[in-house]
Coordinates of C-alpha atoms and ligand atoms in Angstrom, one line a residue:
X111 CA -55.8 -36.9 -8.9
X112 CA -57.3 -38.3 -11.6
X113 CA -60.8 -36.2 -12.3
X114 CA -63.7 -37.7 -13.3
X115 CA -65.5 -35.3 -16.2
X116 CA -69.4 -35.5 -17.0
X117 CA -70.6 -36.4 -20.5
X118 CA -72.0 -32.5 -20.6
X119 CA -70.4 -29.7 -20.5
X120 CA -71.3 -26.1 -19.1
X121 CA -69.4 -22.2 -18.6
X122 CA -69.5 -22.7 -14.9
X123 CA -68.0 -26.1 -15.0
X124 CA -65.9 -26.8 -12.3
X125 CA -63.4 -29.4 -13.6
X126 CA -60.2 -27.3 -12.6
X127 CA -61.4 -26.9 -9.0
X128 CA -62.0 -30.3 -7.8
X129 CA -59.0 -31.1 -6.7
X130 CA -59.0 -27.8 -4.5
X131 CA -62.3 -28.6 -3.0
X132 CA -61.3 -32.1 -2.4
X133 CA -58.1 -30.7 -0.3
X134 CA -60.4 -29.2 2.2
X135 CA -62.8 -31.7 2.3
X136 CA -63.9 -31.8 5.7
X137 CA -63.7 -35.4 7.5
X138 CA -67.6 -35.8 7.3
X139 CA -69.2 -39.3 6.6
X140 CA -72.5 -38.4 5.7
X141 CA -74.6 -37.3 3.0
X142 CA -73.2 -35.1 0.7
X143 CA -75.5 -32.5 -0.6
X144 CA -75.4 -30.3 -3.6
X145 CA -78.3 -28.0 -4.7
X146 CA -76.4 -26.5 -7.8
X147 CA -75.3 -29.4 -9.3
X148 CA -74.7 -28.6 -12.9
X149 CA -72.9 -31.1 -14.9
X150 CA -72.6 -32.6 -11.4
X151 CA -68.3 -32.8 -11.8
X152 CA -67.6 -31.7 -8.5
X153 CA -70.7 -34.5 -6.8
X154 CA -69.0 -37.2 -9.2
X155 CA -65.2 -36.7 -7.6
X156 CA -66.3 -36.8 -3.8
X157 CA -67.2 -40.1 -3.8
X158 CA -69.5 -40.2 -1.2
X159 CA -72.1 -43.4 -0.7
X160 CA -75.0 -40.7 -0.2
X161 CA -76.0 -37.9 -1.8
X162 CA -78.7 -35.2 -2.6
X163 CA -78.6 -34.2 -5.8
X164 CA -80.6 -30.9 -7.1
X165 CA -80.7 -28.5 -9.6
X166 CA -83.5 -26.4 -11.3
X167 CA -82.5 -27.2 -14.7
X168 CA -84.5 -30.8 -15.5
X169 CA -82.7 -31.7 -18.4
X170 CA -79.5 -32.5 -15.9
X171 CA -81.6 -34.5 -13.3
X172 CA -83.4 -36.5 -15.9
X173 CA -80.2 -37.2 -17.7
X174 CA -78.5 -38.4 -14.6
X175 CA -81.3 -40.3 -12.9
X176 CA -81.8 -42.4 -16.5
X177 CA -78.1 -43.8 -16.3
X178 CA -78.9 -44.3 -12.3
X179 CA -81.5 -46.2 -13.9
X180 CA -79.9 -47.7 -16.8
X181 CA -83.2 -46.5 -19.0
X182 CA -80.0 -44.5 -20.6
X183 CA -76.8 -46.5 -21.8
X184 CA -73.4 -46.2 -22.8
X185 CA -74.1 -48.4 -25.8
X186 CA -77.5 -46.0 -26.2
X187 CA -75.4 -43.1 -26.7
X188 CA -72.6 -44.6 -29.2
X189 CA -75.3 -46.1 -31.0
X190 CA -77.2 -42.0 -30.9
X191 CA -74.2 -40.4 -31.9
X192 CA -72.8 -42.1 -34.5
X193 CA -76.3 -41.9 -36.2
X194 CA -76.6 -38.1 -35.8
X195 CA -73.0 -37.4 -36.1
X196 CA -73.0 -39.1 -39.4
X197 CA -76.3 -36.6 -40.3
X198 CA -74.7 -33.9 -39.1
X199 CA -71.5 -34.2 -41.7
X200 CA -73.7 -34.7 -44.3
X201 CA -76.1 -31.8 -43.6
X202 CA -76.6 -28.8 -45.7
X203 CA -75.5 -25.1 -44.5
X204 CA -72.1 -27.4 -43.2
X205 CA -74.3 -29.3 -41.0
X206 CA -76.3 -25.9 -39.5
X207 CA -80.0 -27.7 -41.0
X208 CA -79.0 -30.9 -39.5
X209 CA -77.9 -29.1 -35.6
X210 CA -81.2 -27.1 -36.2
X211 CA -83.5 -30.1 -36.5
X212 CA -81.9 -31.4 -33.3
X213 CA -82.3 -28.4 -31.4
X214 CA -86.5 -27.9 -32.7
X215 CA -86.7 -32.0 -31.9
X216 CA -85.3 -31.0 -28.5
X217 CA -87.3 -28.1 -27.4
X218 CA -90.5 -29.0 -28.5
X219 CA -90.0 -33.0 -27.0
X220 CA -86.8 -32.7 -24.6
X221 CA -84.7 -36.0 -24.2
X222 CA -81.7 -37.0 -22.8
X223 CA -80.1 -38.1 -25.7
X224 CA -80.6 -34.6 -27.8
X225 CA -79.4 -32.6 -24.5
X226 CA -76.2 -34.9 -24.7
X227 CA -75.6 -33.2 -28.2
X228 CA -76.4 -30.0 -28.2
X229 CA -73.9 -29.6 -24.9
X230 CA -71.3 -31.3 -27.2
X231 CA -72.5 -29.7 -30.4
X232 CA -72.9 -25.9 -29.1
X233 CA -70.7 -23.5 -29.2
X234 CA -67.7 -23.2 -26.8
X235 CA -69.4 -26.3 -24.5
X236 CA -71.9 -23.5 -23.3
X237 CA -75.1 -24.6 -21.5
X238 CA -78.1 -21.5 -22.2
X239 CA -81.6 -21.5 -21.9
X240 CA -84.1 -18.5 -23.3
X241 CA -86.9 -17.1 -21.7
X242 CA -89.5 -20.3 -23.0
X243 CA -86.3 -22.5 -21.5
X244 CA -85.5 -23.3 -24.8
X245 CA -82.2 -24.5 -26.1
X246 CA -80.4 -20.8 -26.7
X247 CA -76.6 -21.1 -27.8
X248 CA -75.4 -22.0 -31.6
X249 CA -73.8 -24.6 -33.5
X250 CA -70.1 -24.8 -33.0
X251 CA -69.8 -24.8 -36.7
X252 CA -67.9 -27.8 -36.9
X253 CA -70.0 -30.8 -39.1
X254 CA -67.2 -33.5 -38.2
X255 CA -67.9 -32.9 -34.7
X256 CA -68.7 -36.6 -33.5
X257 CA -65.6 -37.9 -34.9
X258 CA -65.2 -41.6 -34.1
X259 CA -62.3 -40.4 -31.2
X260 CA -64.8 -37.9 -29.9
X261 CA -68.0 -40.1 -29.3
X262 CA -65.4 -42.5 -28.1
X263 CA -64.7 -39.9 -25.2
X264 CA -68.7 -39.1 -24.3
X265 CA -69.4 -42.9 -24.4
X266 CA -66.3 -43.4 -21.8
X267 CA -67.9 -40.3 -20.0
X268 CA -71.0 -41.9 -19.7
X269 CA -69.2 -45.5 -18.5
X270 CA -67.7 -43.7 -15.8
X271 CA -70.5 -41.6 -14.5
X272 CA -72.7 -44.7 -14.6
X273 CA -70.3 -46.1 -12.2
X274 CA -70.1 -43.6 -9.6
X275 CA -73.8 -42.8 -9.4
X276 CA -74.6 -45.1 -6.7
X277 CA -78.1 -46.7 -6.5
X278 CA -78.5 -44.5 -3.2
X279 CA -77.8 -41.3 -4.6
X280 CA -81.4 -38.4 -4.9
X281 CA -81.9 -36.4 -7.6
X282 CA -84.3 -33.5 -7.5
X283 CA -85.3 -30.6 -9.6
X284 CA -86.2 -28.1 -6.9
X285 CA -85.3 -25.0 -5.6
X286 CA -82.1 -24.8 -3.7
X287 CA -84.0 -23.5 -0.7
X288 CA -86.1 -26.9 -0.6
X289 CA -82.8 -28.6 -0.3
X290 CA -80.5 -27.3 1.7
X291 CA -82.5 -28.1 4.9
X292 CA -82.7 -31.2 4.3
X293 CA -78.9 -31.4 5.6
X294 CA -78.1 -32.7 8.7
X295 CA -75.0 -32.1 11.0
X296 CA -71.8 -34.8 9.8
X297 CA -73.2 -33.8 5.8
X298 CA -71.1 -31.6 3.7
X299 CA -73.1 -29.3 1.4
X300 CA -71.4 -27.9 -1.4
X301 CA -72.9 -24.8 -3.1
X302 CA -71.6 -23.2 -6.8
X303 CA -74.8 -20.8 -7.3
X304 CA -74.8 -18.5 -10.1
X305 CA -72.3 -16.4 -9.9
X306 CA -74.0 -12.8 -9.1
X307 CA -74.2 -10.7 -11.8
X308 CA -72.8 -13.4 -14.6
X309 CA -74.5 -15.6 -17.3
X310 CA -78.1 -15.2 -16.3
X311 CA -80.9 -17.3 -18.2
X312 CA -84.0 -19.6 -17.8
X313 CA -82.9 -21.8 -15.2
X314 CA -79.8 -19.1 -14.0
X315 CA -81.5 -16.0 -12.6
X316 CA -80.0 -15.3 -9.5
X317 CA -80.5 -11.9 -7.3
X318 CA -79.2 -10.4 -3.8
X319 CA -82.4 -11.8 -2.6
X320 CA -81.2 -15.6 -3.7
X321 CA -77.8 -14.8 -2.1
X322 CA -79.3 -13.5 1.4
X323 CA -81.6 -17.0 1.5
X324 CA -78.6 -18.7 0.4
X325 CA -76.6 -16.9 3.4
X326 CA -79.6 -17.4 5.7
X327 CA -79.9 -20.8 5.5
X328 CA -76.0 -22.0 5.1
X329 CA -75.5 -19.9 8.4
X330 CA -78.8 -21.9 10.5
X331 CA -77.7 -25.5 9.0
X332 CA -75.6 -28.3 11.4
X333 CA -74.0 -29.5 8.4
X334 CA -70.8 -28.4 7.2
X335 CA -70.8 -26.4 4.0
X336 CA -68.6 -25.4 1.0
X337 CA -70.0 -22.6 -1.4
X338 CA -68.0 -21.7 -4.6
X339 CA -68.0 -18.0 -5.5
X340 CA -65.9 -16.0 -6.8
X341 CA -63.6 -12.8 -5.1
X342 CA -62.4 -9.9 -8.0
X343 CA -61.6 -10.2 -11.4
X344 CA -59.3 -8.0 -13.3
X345 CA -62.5 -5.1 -13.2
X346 CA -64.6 -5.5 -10.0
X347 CA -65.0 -7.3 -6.6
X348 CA -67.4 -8.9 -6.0
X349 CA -69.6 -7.3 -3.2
X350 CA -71.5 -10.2 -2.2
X351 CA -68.6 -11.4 0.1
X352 CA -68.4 -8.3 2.2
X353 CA -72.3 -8.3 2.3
X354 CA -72.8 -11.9 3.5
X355 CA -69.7 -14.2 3.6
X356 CA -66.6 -12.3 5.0
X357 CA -68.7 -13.9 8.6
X358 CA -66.7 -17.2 7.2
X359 CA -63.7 -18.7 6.7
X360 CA -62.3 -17.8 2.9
X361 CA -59.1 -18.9 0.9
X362 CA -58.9 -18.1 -2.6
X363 CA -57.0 -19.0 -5.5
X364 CA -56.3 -17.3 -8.9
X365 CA -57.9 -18.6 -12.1
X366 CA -56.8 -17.9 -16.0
X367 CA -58.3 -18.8 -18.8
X368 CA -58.4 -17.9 -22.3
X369 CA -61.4 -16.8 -24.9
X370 CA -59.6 -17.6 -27.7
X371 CA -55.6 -18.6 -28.8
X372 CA -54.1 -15.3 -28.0
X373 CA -52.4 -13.8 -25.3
X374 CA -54.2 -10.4 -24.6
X375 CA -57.3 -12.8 -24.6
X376 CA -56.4 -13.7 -21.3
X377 CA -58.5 -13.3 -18.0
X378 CA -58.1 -13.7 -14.6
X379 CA -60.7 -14.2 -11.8
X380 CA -60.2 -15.1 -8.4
X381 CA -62.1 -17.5 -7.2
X382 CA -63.6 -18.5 -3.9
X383 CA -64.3 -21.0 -1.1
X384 CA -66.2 -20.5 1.7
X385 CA -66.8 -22.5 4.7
X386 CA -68.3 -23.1 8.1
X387 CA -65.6 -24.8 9.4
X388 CA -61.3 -24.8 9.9
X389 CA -58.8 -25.3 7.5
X390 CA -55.6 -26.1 8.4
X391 CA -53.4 -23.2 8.4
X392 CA -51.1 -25.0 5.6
X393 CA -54.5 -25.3 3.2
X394 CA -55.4 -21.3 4.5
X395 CA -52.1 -20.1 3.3
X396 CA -52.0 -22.8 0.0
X397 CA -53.4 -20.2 -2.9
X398 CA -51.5 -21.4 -6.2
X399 CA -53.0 -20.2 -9.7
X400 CA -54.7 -22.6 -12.4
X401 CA -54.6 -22.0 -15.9
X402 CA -57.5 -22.7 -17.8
X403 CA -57.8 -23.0 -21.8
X404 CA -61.2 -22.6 -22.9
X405 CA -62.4 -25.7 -25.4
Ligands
SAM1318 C1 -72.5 -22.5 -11.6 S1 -73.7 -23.8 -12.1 C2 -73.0 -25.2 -11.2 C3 -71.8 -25.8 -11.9 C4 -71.4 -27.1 -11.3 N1 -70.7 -26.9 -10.0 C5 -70.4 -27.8 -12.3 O1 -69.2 -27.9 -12.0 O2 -70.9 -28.1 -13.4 C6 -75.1 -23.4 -11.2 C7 -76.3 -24.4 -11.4 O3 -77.3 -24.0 -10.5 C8 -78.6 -24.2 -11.2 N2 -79.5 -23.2 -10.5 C9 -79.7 -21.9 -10.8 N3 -80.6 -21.4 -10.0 C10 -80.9 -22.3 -9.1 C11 -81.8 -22.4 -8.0 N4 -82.5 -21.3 -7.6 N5 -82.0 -23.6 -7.3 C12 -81.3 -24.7 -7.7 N6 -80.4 -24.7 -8.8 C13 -80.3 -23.5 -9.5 C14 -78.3 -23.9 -12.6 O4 -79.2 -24.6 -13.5 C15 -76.9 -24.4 -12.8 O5 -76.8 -25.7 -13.3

């Protein structure tokens, strides 16, 4: 299938996995409902004519409500980034001053159009906030960054997610707790909370306490539900799933990737899907590896 990808980028991105989720895609027609949407790549490839949209991180819901809007354009961003692109090769400390200013200009007045480049202009394509929920990972030391070809690829990002956002769609910048009820039976929520234990921040803390409200209230809804999570890596398991989600069904599938060009850089981690309902025996027994090279 042909995946969709956001015009921002994150660690916890979920490009690889749509076509997983979309396999076991129960045959529900009616809202779908996501309360950790992130770069919102998974809500983006379901296609769904409804949806509730959430996450606590406002920069995301601002960014995607503005091109529901159209207050945010394709031709917006082209014009943005071939402005500060071109300021950014030019800028001393090999275009460090020029990422800098961006990043101050961001955290003291946030906007979409700054958030769009510090996610394409940080390094590795990670998304961090600090304490003040300010803008917390470097410059990906690379001054021709917004080459003509790569603002070419945002701008067709943008296109396409201005598409698939339908006029219908909610975005809110809540708590996940405030949205999950709001599911009702023949809705699918999909969940991909911070994994336990990983890349906390600002708008990522995430305790046993979240993951027991989280188990709470996915076990009391009518909906059916889909949470992402992850089962063992190379190290540890993780204990959450005998704690809470074992209760469910789960199918699993391994996950490489790579920090950095060489071989002995390469992880594994085994990630998860839970849900509420049956999966056909053929999709409970389909567990096939992905290999993922980080950016
Ligand atoms: C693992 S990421 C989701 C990634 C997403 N599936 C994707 O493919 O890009 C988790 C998201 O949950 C958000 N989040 C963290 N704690 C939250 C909470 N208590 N309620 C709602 N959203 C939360 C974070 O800001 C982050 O964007």
């Amino acid at each position: 299938m042909k995946v969709i990808t956001p015009p921002i980028k994150s660690q916890g991105i979920k490009t690889k996995l749509v076509p997983w989720i979309k396999d076991i895609l129960p045959n529900e027609k009616g809202t779908w409902v996501e309360p950790f949407l992130g770069t919102g790549v998974v809500a983006f490839n379901m296609r769904y004519k409804q949806a509730i949209l959430n996450d606590t991180n406002p920069h995301i819901i601002q960014l995607y409500q503005e091109i529901q809007e159209g207050t945010l354009t394709s031709q917006m961003v082209k014009i943005y980034l071939e402005k500060e692109g071109n300021k950014l090769r030019n800028a001393g400390n090999e275009g460090y001053d020029h990422f800098r200013f961006i990043r101050d200009r961001f955290n003291d007045n946030p906007n979409s159009l700054d958030f769009i480049f510090l996610s394409r202009a940080g390094f590795n394509g990670m998304m961090r906030f600090n304490k003040k929920g300010h803008w917390n990972i470097p410059f990906c030391k690379k001054p021709e960054r917004f080459a003509q070809a790569y603002i070419t690829k945002i701008v067709n990002q943008v296109i396409n997610v201005s598409y698939v956002i339908k006029p219908e769609w909610k975005f809110y910048n809540k708590q996940f707790s405030d949205i999950i009820p709001l599911a009702k039976k023949g809705d699918v929520i999909y969940c991909d909370p911070p994994y336990y234990g990983r890349h906390v921040d600002y708008y990522n803390g995430w305790t046993e306490d979240d993951e027991e409200l989280l188990f709470n209230q996915l076990r009391d809804t009518d909906a059916k539900f889909i949470l992402s999570t992850w089962h063992h890596n190379d190290y540890r398991k993780n204990e959450m799933i005998n704690k809470f989600w074992s209760k469910f069904n789960i199918i699993t599938k391994d996950h490489f990737y790579h920090s950095g060009g060489k071989i002995e850089n390469r992880r594994s981690i085994v990630e998860a899907v839970v849900c509420n309902f049956d999966l056909g025996e053929e999709i409970a027994e389909h567990n096939h590896g992905i290999d993922e090279k980080s950016k």
